[in-house]
PDB file of C-alpha atoms in Angstrom:
ATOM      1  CA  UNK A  26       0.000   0.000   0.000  1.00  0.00           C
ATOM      2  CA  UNK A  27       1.130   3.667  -0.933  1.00  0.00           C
ATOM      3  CA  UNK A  28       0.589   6.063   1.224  1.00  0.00           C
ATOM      4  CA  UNK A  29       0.511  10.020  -0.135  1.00  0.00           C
ATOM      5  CA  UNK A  30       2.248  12.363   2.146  1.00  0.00           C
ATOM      6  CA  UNK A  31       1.622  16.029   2.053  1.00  0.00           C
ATOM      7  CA  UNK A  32       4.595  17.557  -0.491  1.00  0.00           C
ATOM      8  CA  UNK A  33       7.435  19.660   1.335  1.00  0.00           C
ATOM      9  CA  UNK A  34       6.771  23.293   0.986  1.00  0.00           C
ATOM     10  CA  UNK A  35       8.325  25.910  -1.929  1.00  0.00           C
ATOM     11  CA  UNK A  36      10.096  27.987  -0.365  1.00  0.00           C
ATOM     12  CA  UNK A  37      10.439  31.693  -1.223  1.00  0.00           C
ATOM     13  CA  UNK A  38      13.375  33.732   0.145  1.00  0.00           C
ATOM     14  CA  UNK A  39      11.880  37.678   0.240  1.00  0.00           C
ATOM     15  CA  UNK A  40      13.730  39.942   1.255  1.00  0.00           C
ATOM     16  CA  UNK A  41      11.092  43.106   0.125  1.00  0.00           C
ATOM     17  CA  UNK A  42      13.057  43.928  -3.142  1.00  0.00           C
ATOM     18  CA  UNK A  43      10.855  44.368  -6.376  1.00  0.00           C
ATOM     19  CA  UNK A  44      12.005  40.643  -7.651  1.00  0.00           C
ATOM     20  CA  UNK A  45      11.382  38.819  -4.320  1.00  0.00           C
ATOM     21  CA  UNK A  46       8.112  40.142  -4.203  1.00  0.00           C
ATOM     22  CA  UNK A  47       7.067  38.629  -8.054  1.00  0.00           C
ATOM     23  CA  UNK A  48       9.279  35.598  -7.076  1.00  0.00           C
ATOM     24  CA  UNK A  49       6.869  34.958  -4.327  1.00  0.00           C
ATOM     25  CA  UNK A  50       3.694  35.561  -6.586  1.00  0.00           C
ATOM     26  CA  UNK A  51       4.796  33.654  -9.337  1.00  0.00           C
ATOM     27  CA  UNK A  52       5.804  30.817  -7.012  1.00  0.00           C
ATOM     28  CA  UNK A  53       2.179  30.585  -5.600  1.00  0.00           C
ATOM     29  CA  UNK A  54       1.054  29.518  -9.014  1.00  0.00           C
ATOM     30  CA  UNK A  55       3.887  27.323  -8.883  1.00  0.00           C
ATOM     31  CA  UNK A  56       2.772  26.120  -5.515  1.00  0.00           C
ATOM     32  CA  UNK A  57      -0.986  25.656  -6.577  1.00  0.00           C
ATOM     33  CA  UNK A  58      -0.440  23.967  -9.758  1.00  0.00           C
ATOM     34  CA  UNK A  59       1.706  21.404  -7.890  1.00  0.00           C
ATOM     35  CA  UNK A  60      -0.773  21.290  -4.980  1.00  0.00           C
ATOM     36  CA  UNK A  61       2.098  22.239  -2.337  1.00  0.00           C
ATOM     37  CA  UNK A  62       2.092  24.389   0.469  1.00  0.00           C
ATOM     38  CA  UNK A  63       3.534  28.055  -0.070  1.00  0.00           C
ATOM     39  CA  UNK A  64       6.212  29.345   2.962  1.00  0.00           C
ATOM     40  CA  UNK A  65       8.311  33.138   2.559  1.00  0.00           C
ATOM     41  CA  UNK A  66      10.842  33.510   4.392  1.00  0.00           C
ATOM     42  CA  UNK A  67      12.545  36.514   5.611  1.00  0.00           C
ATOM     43  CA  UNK A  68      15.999  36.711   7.231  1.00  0.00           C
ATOM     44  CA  UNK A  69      17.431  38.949   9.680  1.00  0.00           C
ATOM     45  CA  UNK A  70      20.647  39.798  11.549  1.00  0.00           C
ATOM     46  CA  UNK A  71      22.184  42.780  13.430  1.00  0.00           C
ATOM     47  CA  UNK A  72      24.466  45.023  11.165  1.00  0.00           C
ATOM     48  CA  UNK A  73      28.088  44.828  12.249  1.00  0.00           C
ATOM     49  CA  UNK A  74      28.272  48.373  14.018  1.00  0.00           C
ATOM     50  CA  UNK A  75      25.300  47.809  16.179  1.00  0.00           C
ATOM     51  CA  UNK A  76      25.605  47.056  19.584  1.00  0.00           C
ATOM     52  CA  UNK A  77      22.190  44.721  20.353  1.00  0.00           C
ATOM     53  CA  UNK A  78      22.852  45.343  23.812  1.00  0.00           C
ATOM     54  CA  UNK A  79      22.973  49.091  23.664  1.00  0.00           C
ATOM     55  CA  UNK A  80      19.994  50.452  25.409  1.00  0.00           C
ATOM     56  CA  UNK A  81      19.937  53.707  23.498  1.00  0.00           C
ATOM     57  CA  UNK A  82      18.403  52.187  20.422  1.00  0.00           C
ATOM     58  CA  UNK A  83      14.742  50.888  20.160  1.00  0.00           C
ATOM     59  CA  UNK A  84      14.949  49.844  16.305  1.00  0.00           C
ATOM     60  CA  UNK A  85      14.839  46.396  16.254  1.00  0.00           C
ATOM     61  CA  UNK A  86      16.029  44.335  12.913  1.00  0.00           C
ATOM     62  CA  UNK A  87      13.585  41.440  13.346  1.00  0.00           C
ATOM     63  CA  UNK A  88      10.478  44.133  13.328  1.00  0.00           C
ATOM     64  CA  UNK A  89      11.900  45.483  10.439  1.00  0.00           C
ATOM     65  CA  UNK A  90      12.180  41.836   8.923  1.00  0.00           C
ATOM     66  CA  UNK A  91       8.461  41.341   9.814  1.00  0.00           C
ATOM     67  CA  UNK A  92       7.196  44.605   8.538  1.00  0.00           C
ATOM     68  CA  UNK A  93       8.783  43.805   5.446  1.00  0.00           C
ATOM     69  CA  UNK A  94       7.658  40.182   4.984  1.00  0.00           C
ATOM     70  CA  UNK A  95       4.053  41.761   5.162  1.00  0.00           C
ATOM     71  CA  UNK A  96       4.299  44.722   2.961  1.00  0.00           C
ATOM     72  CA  UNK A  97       5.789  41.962   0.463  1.00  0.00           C
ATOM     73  CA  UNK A  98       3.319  39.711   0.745  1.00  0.00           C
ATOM     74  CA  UNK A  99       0.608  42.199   0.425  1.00  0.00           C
ATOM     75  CA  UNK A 100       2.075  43.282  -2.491  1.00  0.00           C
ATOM     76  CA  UNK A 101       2.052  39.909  -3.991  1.00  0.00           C
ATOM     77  CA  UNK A 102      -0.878  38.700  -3.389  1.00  0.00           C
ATOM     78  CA  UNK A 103      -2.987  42.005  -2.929  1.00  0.00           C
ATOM     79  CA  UNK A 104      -3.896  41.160   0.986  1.00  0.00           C
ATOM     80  CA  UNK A 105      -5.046  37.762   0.146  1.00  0.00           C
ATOM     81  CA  UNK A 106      -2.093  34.941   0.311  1.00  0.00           C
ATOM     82  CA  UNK A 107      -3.613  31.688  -1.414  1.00  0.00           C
ATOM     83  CA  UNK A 108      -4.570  28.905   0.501  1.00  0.00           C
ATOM     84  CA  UNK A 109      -1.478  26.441   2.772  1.00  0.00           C
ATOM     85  CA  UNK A 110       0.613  29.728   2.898  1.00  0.00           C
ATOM     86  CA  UNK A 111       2.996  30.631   5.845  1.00  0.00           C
ATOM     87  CA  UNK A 112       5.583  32.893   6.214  1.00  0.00           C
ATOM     88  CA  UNK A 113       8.709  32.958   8.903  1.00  0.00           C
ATOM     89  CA  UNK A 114      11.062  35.403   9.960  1.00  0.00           C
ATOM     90  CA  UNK A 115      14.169  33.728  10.986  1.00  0.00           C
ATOM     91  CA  UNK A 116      17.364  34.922  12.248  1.00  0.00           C
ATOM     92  CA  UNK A 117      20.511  34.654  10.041  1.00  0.00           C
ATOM     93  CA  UNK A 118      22.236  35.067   7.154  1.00  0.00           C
ATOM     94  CA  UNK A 119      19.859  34.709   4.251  1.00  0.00           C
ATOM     95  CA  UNK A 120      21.621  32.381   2.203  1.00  0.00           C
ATOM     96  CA  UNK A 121      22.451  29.900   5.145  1.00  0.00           C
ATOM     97  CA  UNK A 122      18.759  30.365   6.259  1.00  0.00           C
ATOM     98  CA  UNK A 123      17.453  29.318   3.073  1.00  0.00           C
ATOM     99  CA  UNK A 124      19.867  26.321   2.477  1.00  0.00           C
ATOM    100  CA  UNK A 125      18.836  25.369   5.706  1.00  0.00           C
ATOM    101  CA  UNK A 126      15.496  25.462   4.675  1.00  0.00           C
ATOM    102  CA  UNK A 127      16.202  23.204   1.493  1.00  0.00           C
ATOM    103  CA  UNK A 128      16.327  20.342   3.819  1.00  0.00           C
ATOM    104  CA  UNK A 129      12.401  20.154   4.190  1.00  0.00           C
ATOM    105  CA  UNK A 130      11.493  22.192   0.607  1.00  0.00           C
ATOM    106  CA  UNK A 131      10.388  20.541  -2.803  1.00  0.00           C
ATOM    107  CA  UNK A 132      11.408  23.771  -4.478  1.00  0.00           C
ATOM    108  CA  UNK A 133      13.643  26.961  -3.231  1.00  0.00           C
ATOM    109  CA  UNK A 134      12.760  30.200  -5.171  1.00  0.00           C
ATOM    110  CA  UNK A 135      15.314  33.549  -5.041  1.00  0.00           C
ATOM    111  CA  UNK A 136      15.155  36.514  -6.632  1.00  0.00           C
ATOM    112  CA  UNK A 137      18.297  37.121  -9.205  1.00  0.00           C
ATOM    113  CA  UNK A 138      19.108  40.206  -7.215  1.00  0.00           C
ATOM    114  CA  UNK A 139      18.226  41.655  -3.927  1.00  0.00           C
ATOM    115  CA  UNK A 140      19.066  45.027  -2.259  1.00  0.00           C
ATOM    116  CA  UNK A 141      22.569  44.893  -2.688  1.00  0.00           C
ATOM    117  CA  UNK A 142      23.037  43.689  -6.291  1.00  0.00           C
ATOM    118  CA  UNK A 143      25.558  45.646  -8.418  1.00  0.00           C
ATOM    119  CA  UNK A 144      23.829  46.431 -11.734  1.00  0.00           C
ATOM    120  CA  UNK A 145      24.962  43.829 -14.633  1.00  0.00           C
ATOM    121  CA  UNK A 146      25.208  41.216 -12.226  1.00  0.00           C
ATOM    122  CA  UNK A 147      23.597  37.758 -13.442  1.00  0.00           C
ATOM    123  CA  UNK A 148      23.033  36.676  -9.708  1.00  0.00           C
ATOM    124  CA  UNK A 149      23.659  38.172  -6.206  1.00  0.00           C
ATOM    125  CA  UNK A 150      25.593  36.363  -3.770  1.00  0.00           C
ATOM    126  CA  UNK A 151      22.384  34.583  -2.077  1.00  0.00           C
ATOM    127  CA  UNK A 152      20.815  33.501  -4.969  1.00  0.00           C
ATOM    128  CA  UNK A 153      24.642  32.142  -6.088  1.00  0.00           C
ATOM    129  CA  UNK A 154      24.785  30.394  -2.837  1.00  0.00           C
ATOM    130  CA  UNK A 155      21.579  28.496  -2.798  1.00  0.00           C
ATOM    131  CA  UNK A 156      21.843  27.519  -6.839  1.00  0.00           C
ATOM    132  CA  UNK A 157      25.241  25.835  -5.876  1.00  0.00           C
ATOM    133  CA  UNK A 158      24.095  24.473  -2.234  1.00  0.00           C
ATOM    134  CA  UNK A 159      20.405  23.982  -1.700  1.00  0.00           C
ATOM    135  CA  UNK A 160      19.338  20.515  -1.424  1.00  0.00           C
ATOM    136  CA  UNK A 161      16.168  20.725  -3.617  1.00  0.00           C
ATOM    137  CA  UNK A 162      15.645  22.266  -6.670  1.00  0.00           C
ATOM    138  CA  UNK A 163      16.478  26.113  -7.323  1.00  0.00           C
ATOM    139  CA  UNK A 164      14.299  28.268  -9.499  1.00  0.00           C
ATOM    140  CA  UNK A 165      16.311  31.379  -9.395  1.00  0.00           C
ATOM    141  CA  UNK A 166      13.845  34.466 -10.522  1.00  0.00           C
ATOM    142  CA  UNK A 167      14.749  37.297 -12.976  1.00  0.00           C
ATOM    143  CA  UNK A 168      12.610  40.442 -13.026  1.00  0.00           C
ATOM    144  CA  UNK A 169      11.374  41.954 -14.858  1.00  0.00           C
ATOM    145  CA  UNK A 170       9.458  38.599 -15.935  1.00  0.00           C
ATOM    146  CA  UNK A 171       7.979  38.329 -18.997  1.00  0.00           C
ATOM    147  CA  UNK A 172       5.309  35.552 -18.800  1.00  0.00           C
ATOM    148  CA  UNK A 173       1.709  35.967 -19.783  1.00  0.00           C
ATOM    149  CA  UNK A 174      -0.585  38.132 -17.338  1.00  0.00           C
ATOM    150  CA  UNK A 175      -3.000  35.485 -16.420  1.00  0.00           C
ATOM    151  CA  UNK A 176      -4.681  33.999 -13.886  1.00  0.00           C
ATOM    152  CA  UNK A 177      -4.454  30.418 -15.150  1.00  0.00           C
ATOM    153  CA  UNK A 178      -1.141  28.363 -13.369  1.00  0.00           C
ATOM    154  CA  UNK A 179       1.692  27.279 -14.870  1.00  0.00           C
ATOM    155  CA  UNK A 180       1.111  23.170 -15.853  1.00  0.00           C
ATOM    156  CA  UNK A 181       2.915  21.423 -14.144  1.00  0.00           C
ATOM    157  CA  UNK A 182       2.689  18.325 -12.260  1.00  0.00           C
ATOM    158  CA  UNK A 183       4.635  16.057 -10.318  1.00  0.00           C
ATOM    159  CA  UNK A 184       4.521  12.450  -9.058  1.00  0.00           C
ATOM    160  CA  UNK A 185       3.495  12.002  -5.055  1.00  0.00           C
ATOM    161  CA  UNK A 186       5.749  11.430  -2.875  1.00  0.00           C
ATOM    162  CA  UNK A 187       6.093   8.111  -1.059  1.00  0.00           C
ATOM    163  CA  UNK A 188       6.356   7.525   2.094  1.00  0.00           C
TER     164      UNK A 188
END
């Protein structure tokens, strides 16, 4: 007897720039027409001349990380995320974040580029990272896209996965 276990999760590293946030949209047809579960995830660490312990400062780089995991995923999905979507914010580096994540994805998707790309630049050094380490799959997004403007998902479809 076969049993059908629920697929791992795509997983879609957003980090609020213009391609992470169609990354994430375009994975969620992705994610529907394979019938998997959706997860963004956002990274965050302190910046180098920061003193976390310094009680002078009330900006916090985790409530920045959330803030911007919702304004992206508003943006993407125009306040209503499909169905069997989550979304983390996890301390760390983004790319060692999101090869961790690998581990328990059935797809990873980056944006080309983030904040800190240097114009000409193919990829940026997370997307670089998780191409050549993730352990799943890597759809590594360019922007500006050009696929059809439709509603209808991508087809796709993909054997279950045993147990």
């Amino acid at each position: 007897m076969t049993d059908i276990v629920e697929p791992f999760p795509i997983v879609v590293g957003v980090d609020g720039s213009a391609a992470s946030v169609e990354a994430l949209s375009y994975a969620a047809r992705i994610a529907a027409a394979l019938e998997a579960p959706l997860t963004a995830v956002t990274t965050w660490t302190y910046p180098v001349m920061l003193d976390p312990f310094d009680p002078g400062t009330d900006w916090s780089p985790e409530n920045d990380a959330q803030r911007c995991l919702l304004d992206a995923v508003r943006a993407a999905f125009q306040g209503s995320p499909p169905e069997r979507f989550t979304q983390s914010v996890i301390p760390g580096r983004a790319a060692e974040v999101l090869i961790e994540q690998s581990d328990r994805a059935s797809m990873l998707v980056v944006g080309s580029r983030g904040h800190g790309g240097f114009a000409g630049l193919l990829l940026g050094s997370v997307s670089a990272a998780c191409a050549a380490h993730a352990r799943c799959p890597v759809l590594v997004f360019h922007t500006p896209m050009r696929y059809p403007a439709t509603s209808e998902a991508p087809r796709l479809s993909a054997a279950p996965r045993r147990s």
